[in-house]
PDB file of C-alpha atoms in Angstrom:
ATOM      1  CA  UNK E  45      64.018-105.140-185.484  1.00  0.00           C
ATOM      2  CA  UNK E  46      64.508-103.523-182.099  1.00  0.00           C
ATOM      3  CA  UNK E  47      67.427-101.721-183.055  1.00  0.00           C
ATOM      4  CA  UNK E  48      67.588 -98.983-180.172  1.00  0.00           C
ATOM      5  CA  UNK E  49      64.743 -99.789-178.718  1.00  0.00           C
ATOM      6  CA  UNK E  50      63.241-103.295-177.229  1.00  0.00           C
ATOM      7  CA  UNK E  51      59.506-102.610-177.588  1.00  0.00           C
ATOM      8  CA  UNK E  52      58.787-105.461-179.725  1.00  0.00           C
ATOM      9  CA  UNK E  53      60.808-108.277-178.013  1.00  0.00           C
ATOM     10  CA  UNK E  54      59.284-107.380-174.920  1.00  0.00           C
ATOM     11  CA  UNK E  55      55.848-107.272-176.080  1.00  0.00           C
ATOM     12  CA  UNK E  56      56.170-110.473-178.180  1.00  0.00           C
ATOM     13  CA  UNK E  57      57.815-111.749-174.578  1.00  0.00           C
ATOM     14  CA  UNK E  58      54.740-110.203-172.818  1.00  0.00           C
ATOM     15  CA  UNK E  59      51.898-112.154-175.575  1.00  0.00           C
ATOM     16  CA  UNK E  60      54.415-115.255-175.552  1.00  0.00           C
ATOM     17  CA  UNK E  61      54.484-115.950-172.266  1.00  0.00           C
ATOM     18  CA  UNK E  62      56.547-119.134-173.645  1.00  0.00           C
ATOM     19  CA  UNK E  63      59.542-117.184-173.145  1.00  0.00           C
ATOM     20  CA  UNK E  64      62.962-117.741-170.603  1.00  0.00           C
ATOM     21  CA  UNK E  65      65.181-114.850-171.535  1.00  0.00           C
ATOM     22  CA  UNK E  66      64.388-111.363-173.371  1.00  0.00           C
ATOM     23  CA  UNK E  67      67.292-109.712-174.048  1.00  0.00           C
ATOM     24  CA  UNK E  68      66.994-105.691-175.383  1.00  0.00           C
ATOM     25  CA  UNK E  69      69.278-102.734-175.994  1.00  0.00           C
ATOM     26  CA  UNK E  70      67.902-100.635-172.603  1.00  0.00           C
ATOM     27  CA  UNK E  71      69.400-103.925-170.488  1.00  0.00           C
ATOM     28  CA  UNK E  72      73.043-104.717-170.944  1.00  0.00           C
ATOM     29  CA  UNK E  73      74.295-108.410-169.670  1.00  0.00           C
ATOM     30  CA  UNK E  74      77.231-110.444-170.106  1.00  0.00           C
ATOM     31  CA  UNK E  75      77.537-114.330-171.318  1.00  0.00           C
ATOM     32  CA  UNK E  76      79.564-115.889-169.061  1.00  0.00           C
ATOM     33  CA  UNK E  77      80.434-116.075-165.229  1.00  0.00           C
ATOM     34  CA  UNK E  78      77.857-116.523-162.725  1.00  0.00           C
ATOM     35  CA  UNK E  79      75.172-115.275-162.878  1.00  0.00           C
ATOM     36  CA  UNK E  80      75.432-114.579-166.528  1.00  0.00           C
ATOM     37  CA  UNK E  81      73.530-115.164-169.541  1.00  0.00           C
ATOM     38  CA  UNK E  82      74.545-118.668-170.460  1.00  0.00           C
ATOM     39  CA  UNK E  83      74.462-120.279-167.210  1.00  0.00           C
ATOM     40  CA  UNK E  84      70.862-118.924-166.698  1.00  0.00           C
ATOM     41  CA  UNK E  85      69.965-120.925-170.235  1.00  0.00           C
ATOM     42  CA  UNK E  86      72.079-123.984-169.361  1.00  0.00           C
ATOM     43  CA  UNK E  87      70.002-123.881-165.804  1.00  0.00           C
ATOM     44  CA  UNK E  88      66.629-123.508-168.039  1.00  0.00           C
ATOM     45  CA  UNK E  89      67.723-126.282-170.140  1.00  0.00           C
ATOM     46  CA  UNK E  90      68.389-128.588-167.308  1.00  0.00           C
ATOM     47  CA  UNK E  91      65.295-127.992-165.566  1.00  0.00           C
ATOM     48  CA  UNK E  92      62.865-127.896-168.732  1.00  0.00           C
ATOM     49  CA  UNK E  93      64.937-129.743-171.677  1.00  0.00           C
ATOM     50  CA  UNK E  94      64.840-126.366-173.788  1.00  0.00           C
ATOM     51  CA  UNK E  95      64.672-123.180-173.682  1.00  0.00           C
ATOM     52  CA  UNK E  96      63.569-119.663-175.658  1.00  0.00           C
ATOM     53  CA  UNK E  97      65.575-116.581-175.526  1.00  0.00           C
ATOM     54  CA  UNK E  98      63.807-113.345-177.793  1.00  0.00           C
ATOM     55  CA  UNK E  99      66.749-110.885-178.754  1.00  0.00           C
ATOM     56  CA  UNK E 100      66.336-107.321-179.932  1.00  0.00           C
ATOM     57  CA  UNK E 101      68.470-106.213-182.782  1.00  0.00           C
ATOM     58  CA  UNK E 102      70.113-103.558-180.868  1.00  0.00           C
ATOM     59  CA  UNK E 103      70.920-105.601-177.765  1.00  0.00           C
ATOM     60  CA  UNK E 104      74.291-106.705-176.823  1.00  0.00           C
ATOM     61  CA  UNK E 105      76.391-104.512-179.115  1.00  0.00           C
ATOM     62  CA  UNK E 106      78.787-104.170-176.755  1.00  0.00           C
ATOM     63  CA  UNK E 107      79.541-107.590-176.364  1.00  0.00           C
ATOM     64  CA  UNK E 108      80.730-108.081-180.037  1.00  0.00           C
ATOM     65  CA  UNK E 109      83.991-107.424-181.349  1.00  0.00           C
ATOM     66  CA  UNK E 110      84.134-105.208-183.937  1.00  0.00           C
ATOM     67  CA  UNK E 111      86.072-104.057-187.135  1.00  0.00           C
ATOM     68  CA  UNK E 112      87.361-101.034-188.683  1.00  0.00           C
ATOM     69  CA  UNK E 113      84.996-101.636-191.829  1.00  0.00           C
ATOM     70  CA  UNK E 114      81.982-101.627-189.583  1.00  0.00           C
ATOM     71  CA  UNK E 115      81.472 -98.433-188.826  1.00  0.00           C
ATOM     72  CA  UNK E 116      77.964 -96.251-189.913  1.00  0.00           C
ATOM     73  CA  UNK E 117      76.096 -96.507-193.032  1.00  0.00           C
ATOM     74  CA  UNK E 118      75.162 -93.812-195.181  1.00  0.00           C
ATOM     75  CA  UNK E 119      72.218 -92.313-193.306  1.00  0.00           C
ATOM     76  CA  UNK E 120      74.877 -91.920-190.331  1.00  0.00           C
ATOM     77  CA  UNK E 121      73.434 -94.707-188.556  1.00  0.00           C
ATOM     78  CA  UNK E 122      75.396 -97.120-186.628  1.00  0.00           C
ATOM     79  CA  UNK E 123      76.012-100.288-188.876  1.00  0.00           C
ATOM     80  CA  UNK E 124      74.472-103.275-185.666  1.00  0.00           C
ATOM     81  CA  UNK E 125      76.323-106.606-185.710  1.00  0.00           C
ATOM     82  CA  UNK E 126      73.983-109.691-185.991  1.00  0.00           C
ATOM     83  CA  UNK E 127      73.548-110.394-182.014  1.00  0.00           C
ATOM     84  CA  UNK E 128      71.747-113.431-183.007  1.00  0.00           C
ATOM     85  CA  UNK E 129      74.116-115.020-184.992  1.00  0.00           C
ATOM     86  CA  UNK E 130      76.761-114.478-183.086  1.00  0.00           C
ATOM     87  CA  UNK E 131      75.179-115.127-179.491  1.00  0.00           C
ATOM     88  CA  UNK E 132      74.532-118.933-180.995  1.00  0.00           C
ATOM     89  CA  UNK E 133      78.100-119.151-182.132  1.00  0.00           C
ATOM     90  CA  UNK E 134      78.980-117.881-178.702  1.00  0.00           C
ATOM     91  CA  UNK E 135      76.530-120.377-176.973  1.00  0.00           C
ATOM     92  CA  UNK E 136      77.737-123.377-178.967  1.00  0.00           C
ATOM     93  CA  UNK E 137      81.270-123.015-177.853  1.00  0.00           C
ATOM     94  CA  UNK E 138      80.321-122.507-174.361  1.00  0.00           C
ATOM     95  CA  UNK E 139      78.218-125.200-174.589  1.00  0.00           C
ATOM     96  CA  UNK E 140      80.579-127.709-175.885  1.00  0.00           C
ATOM     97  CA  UNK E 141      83.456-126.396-173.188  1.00  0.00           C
ATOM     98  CA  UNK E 142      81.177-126.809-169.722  1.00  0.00           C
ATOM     99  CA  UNK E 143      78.798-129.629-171.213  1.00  0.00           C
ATOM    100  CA  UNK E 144      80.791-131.962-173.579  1.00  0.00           C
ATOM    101  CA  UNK E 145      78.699-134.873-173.102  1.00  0.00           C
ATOM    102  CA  UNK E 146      75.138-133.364-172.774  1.00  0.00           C
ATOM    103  CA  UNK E 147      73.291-133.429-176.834  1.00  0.00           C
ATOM    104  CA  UNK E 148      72.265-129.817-178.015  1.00  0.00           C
ATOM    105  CA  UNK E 149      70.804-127.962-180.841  1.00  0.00           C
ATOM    106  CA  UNK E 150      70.084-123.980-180.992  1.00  0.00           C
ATOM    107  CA  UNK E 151      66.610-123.247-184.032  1.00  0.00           C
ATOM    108  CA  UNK E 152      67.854-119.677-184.808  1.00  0.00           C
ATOM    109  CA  UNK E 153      65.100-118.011-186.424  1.00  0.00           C
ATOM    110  CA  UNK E 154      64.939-114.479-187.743  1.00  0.00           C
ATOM    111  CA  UNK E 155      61.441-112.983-187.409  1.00  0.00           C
ATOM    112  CA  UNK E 156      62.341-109.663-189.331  1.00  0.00           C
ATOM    113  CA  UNK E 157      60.414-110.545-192.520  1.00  0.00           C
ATOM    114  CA  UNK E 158      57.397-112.344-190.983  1.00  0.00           C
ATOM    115  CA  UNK E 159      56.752-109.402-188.589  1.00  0.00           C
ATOM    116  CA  UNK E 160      56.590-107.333-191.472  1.00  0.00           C
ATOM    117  CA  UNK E 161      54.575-109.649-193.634  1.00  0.00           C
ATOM    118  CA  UNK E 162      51.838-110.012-191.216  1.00  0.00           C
ATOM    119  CA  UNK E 163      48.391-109.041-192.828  1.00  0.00           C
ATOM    120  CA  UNK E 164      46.753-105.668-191.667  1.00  0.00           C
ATOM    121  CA  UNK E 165      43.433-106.568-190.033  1.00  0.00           C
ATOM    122  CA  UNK E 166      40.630-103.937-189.529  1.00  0.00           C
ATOM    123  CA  UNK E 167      42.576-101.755-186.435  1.00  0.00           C
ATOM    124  CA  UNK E 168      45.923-101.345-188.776  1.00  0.00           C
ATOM    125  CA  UNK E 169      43.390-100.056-191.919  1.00  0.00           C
ATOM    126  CA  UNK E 170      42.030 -97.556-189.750  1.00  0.00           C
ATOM    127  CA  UNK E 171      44.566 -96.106-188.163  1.00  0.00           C
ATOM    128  CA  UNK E 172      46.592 -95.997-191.395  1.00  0.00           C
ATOM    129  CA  UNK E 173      43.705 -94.628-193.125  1.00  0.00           C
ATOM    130  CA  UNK E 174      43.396 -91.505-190.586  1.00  0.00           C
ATOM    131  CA  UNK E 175      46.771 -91.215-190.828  1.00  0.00           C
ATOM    132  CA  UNK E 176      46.966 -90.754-194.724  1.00  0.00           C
ATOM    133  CA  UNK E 177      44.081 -88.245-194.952  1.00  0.00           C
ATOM    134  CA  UNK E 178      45.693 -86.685-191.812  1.00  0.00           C
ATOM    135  CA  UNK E 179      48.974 -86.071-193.841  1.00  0.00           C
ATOM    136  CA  UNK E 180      47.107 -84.861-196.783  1.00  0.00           C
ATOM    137  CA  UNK E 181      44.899 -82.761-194.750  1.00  0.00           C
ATOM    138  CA  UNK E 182      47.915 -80.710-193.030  1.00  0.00           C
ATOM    139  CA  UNK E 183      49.448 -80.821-196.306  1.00  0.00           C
ATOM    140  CA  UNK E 184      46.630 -79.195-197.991  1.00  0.00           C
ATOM    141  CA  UNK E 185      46.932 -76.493-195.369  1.00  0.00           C
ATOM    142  CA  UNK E 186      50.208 -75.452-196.232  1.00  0.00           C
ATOM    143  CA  UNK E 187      52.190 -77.658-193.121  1.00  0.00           C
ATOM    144  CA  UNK E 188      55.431 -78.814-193.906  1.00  0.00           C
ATOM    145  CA  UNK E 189      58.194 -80.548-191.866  1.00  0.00           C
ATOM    146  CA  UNK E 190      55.461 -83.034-189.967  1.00  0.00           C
ATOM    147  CA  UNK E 191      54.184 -86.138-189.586  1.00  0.00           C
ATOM    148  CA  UNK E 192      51.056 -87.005-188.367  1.00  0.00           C
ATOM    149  CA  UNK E 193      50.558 -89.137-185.207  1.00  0.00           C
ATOM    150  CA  UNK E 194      48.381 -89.513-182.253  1.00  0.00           C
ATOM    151  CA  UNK E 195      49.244 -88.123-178.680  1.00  0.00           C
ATOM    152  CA  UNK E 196      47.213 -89.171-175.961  1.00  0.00           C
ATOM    153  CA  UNK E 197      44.630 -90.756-178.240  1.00  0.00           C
ATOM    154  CA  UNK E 198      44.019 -87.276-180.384  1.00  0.00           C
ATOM    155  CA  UNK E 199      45.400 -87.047-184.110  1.00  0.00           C
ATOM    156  CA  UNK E 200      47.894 -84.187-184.799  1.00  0.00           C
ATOM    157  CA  UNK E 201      50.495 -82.689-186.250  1.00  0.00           C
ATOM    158  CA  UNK E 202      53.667 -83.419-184.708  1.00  0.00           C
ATOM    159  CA  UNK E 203      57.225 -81.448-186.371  1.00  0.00           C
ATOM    160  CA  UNK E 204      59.937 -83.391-187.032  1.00  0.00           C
ATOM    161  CA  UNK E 205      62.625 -81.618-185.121  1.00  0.00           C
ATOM    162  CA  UNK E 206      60.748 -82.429-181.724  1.00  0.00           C
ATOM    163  CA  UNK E 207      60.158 -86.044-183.132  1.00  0.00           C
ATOM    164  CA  UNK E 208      64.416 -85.888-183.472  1.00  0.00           C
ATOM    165  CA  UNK E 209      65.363 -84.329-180.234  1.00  0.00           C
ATOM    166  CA  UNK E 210      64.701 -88.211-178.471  1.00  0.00           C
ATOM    167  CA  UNK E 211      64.054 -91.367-178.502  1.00  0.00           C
ATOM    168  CA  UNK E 212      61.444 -93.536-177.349  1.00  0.00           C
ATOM    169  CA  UNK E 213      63.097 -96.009-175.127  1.00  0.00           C
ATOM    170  CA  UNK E 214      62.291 -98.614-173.017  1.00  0.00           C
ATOM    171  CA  UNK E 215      61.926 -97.484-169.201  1.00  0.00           C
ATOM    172  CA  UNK E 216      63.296-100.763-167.165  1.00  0.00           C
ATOM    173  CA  UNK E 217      62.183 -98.991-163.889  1.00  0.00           C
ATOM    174  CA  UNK E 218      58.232 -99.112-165.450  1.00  0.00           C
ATOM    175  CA  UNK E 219      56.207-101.855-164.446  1.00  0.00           C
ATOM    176  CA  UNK E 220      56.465-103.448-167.778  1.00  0.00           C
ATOM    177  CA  UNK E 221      59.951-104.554-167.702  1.00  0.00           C
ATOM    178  CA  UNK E 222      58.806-105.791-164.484  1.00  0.00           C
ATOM    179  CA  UNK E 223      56.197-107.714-165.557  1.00  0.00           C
ATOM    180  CA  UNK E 224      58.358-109.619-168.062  1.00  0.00           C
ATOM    181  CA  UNK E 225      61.362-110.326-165.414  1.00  0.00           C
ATOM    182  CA  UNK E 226      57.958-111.780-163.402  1.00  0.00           C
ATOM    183  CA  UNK E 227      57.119-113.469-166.134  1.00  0.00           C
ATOM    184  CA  UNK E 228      60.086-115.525-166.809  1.00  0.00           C
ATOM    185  CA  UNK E 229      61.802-115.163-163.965  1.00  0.00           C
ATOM    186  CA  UNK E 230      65.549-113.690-165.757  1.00  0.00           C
ATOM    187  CA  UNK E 231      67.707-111.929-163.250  1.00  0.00           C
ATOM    188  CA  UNK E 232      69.160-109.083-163.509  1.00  0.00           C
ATOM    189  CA  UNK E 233      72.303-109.682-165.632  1.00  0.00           C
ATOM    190  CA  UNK E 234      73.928-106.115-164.754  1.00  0.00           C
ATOM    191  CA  UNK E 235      73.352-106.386-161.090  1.00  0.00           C
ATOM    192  CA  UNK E 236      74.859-109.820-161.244  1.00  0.00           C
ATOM    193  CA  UNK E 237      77.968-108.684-163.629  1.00  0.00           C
ATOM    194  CA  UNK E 238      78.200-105.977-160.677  1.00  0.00           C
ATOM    195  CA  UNK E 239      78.017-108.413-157.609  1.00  0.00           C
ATOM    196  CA  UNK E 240      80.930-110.380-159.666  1.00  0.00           C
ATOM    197  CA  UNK E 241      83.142-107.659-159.670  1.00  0.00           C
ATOM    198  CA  UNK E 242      82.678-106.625-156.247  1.00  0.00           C
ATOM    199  CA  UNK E 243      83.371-110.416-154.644  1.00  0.00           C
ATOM    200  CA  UNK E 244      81.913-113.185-154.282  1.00  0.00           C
ATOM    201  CA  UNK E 245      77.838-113.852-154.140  1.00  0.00           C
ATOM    202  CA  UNK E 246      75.808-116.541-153.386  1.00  0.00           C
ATOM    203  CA  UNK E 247      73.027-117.682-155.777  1.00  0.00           C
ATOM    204  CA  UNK E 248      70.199-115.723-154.250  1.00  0.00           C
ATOM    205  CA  UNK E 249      72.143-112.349-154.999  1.00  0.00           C
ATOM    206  CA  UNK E 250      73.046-113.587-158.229  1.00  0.00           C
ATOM    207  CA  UNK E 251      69.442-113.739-159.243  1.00  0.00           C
ATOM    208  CA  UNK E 252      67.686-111.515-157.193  1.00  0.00           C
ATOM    209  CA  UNK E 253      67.928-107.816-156.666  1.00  0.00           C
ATOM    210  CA  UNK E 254      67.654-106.112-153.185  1.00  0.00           C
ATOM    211  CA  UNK E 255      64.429-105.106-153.440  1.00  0.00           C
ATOM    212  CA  UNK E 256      63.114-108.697-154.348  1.00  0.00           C
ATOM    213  CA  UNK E 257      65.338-110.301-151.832  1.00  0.00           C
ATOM    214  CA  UNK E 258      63.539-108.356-149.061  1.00  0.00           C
ATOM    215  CA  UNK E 259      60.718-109.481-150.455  1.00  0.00           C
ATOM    216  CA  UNK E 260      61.815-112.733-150.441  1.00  0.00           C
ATOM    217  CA  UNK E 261      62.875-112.763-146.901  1.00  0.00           C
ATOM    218  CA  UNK E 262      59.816-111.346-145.587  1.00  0.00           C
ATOM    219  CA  UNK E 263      57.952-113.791-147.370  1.00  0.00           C
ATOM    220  CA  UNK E 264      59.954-116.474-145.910  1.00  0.00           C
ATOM    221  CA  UNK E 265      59.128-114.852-142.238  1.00  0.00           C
TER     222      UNK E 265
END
């Protein structure tokens, strides 16, 4: 799930709080190199014995090679490569190159299915309920080409074309994303990729970006 969007990984990183890494499709990174993804785990690892990375289906897409085959399904959609399997695989061989004689295991699991197998408690009735006699309400009124929804708490009518002309992204500059980088303390992986390209950094601009290294030096002060 999360396949253009990283809502749920960063609200299951948010209710977690258990969480190192939270990788979604708004927040490109790389794997290796400093400053990248797999030396932030293998730095985890070292200083806690394990770590937990939460990966949106969408993330990372541009990371993985692809073929001619794989192209879009039927519905036009983009056919996504499995980011998890493949970021194991990918973490395995990395693992076995720069730590040969350090014992590791990766517990892949897939939460698609339990997500959606979660029992509705009295909040999801509800709001499905209003929802249904919403739909059958406009319905009965001669609407077509809506769905029913809520915008700023109110129930309406929404048409579909205005529900098509975006989509509902994560904004990294909101204070959520920022919440989860305080959280668990992941750097930003693009600045980083940036910094590499540019020359040579040392490990507080690897990890930190301006804004929290002025922070961090006034702090120090």
């Amino acid at each position: 799930m999360g396949r253009n969007a990283g809502h749920i990984a960063l609200r299951a990183t948010l209710s977690s709080r258990d969480v190192d890494c939270c990788l979604i499709p708004e927040v490109p990174f790389f794997t290796e190199g400093p400053g990248g993804l797999f030396e932030f785990l293998d730095g985890r690892i070292s200083e806690n014995g394990h770590c937990v990375v939460v990966v949106a289906e969408g993330a990372g897409q541009d990371l993985i090679p692809r073929t001619a085959e794989q192209g879009f399904d039927d519905s036009g959609n983009l056919q996504l490569l499995d980011i998890g399997q493949w970021l194991v695989a990918e973490l395995k061989k990395w693992w076995k190159k720069h730590n040969p004689d350090k014992l590791f295991a990766v517990k892949y699991i897939d939460p698609t299915y339990m997500v959606r197998a979660v029992p509705s408690n009295a909040a999801d009735t509800f709001f499905c309920t209003l929802l249904a006699q919403s739909a059958v309400h406009g319905a009965m009124a001669g609407y077509t080409s809506f769905v029913a929804g809520t915008v700023n708490g109110v129930y309406c009518y929404i048409p579909l074309d205005q529900i098509s002309q975006s989509t509902h992204k994560v904004d990294i500059h909101n204070h959520i994303w920022a919440w989860v980088r305080s959280i668990n303390s992941q750097p930003d992986f693009k600045a980083c990729e940036n910094r590499n390209s540019n020359g040579s950094a040392s490990d507080m601009d690897l990890n930190f970006t301006p804004k929290e290294k002025a922070a961090a030096a006034e702090k120090s002060d």
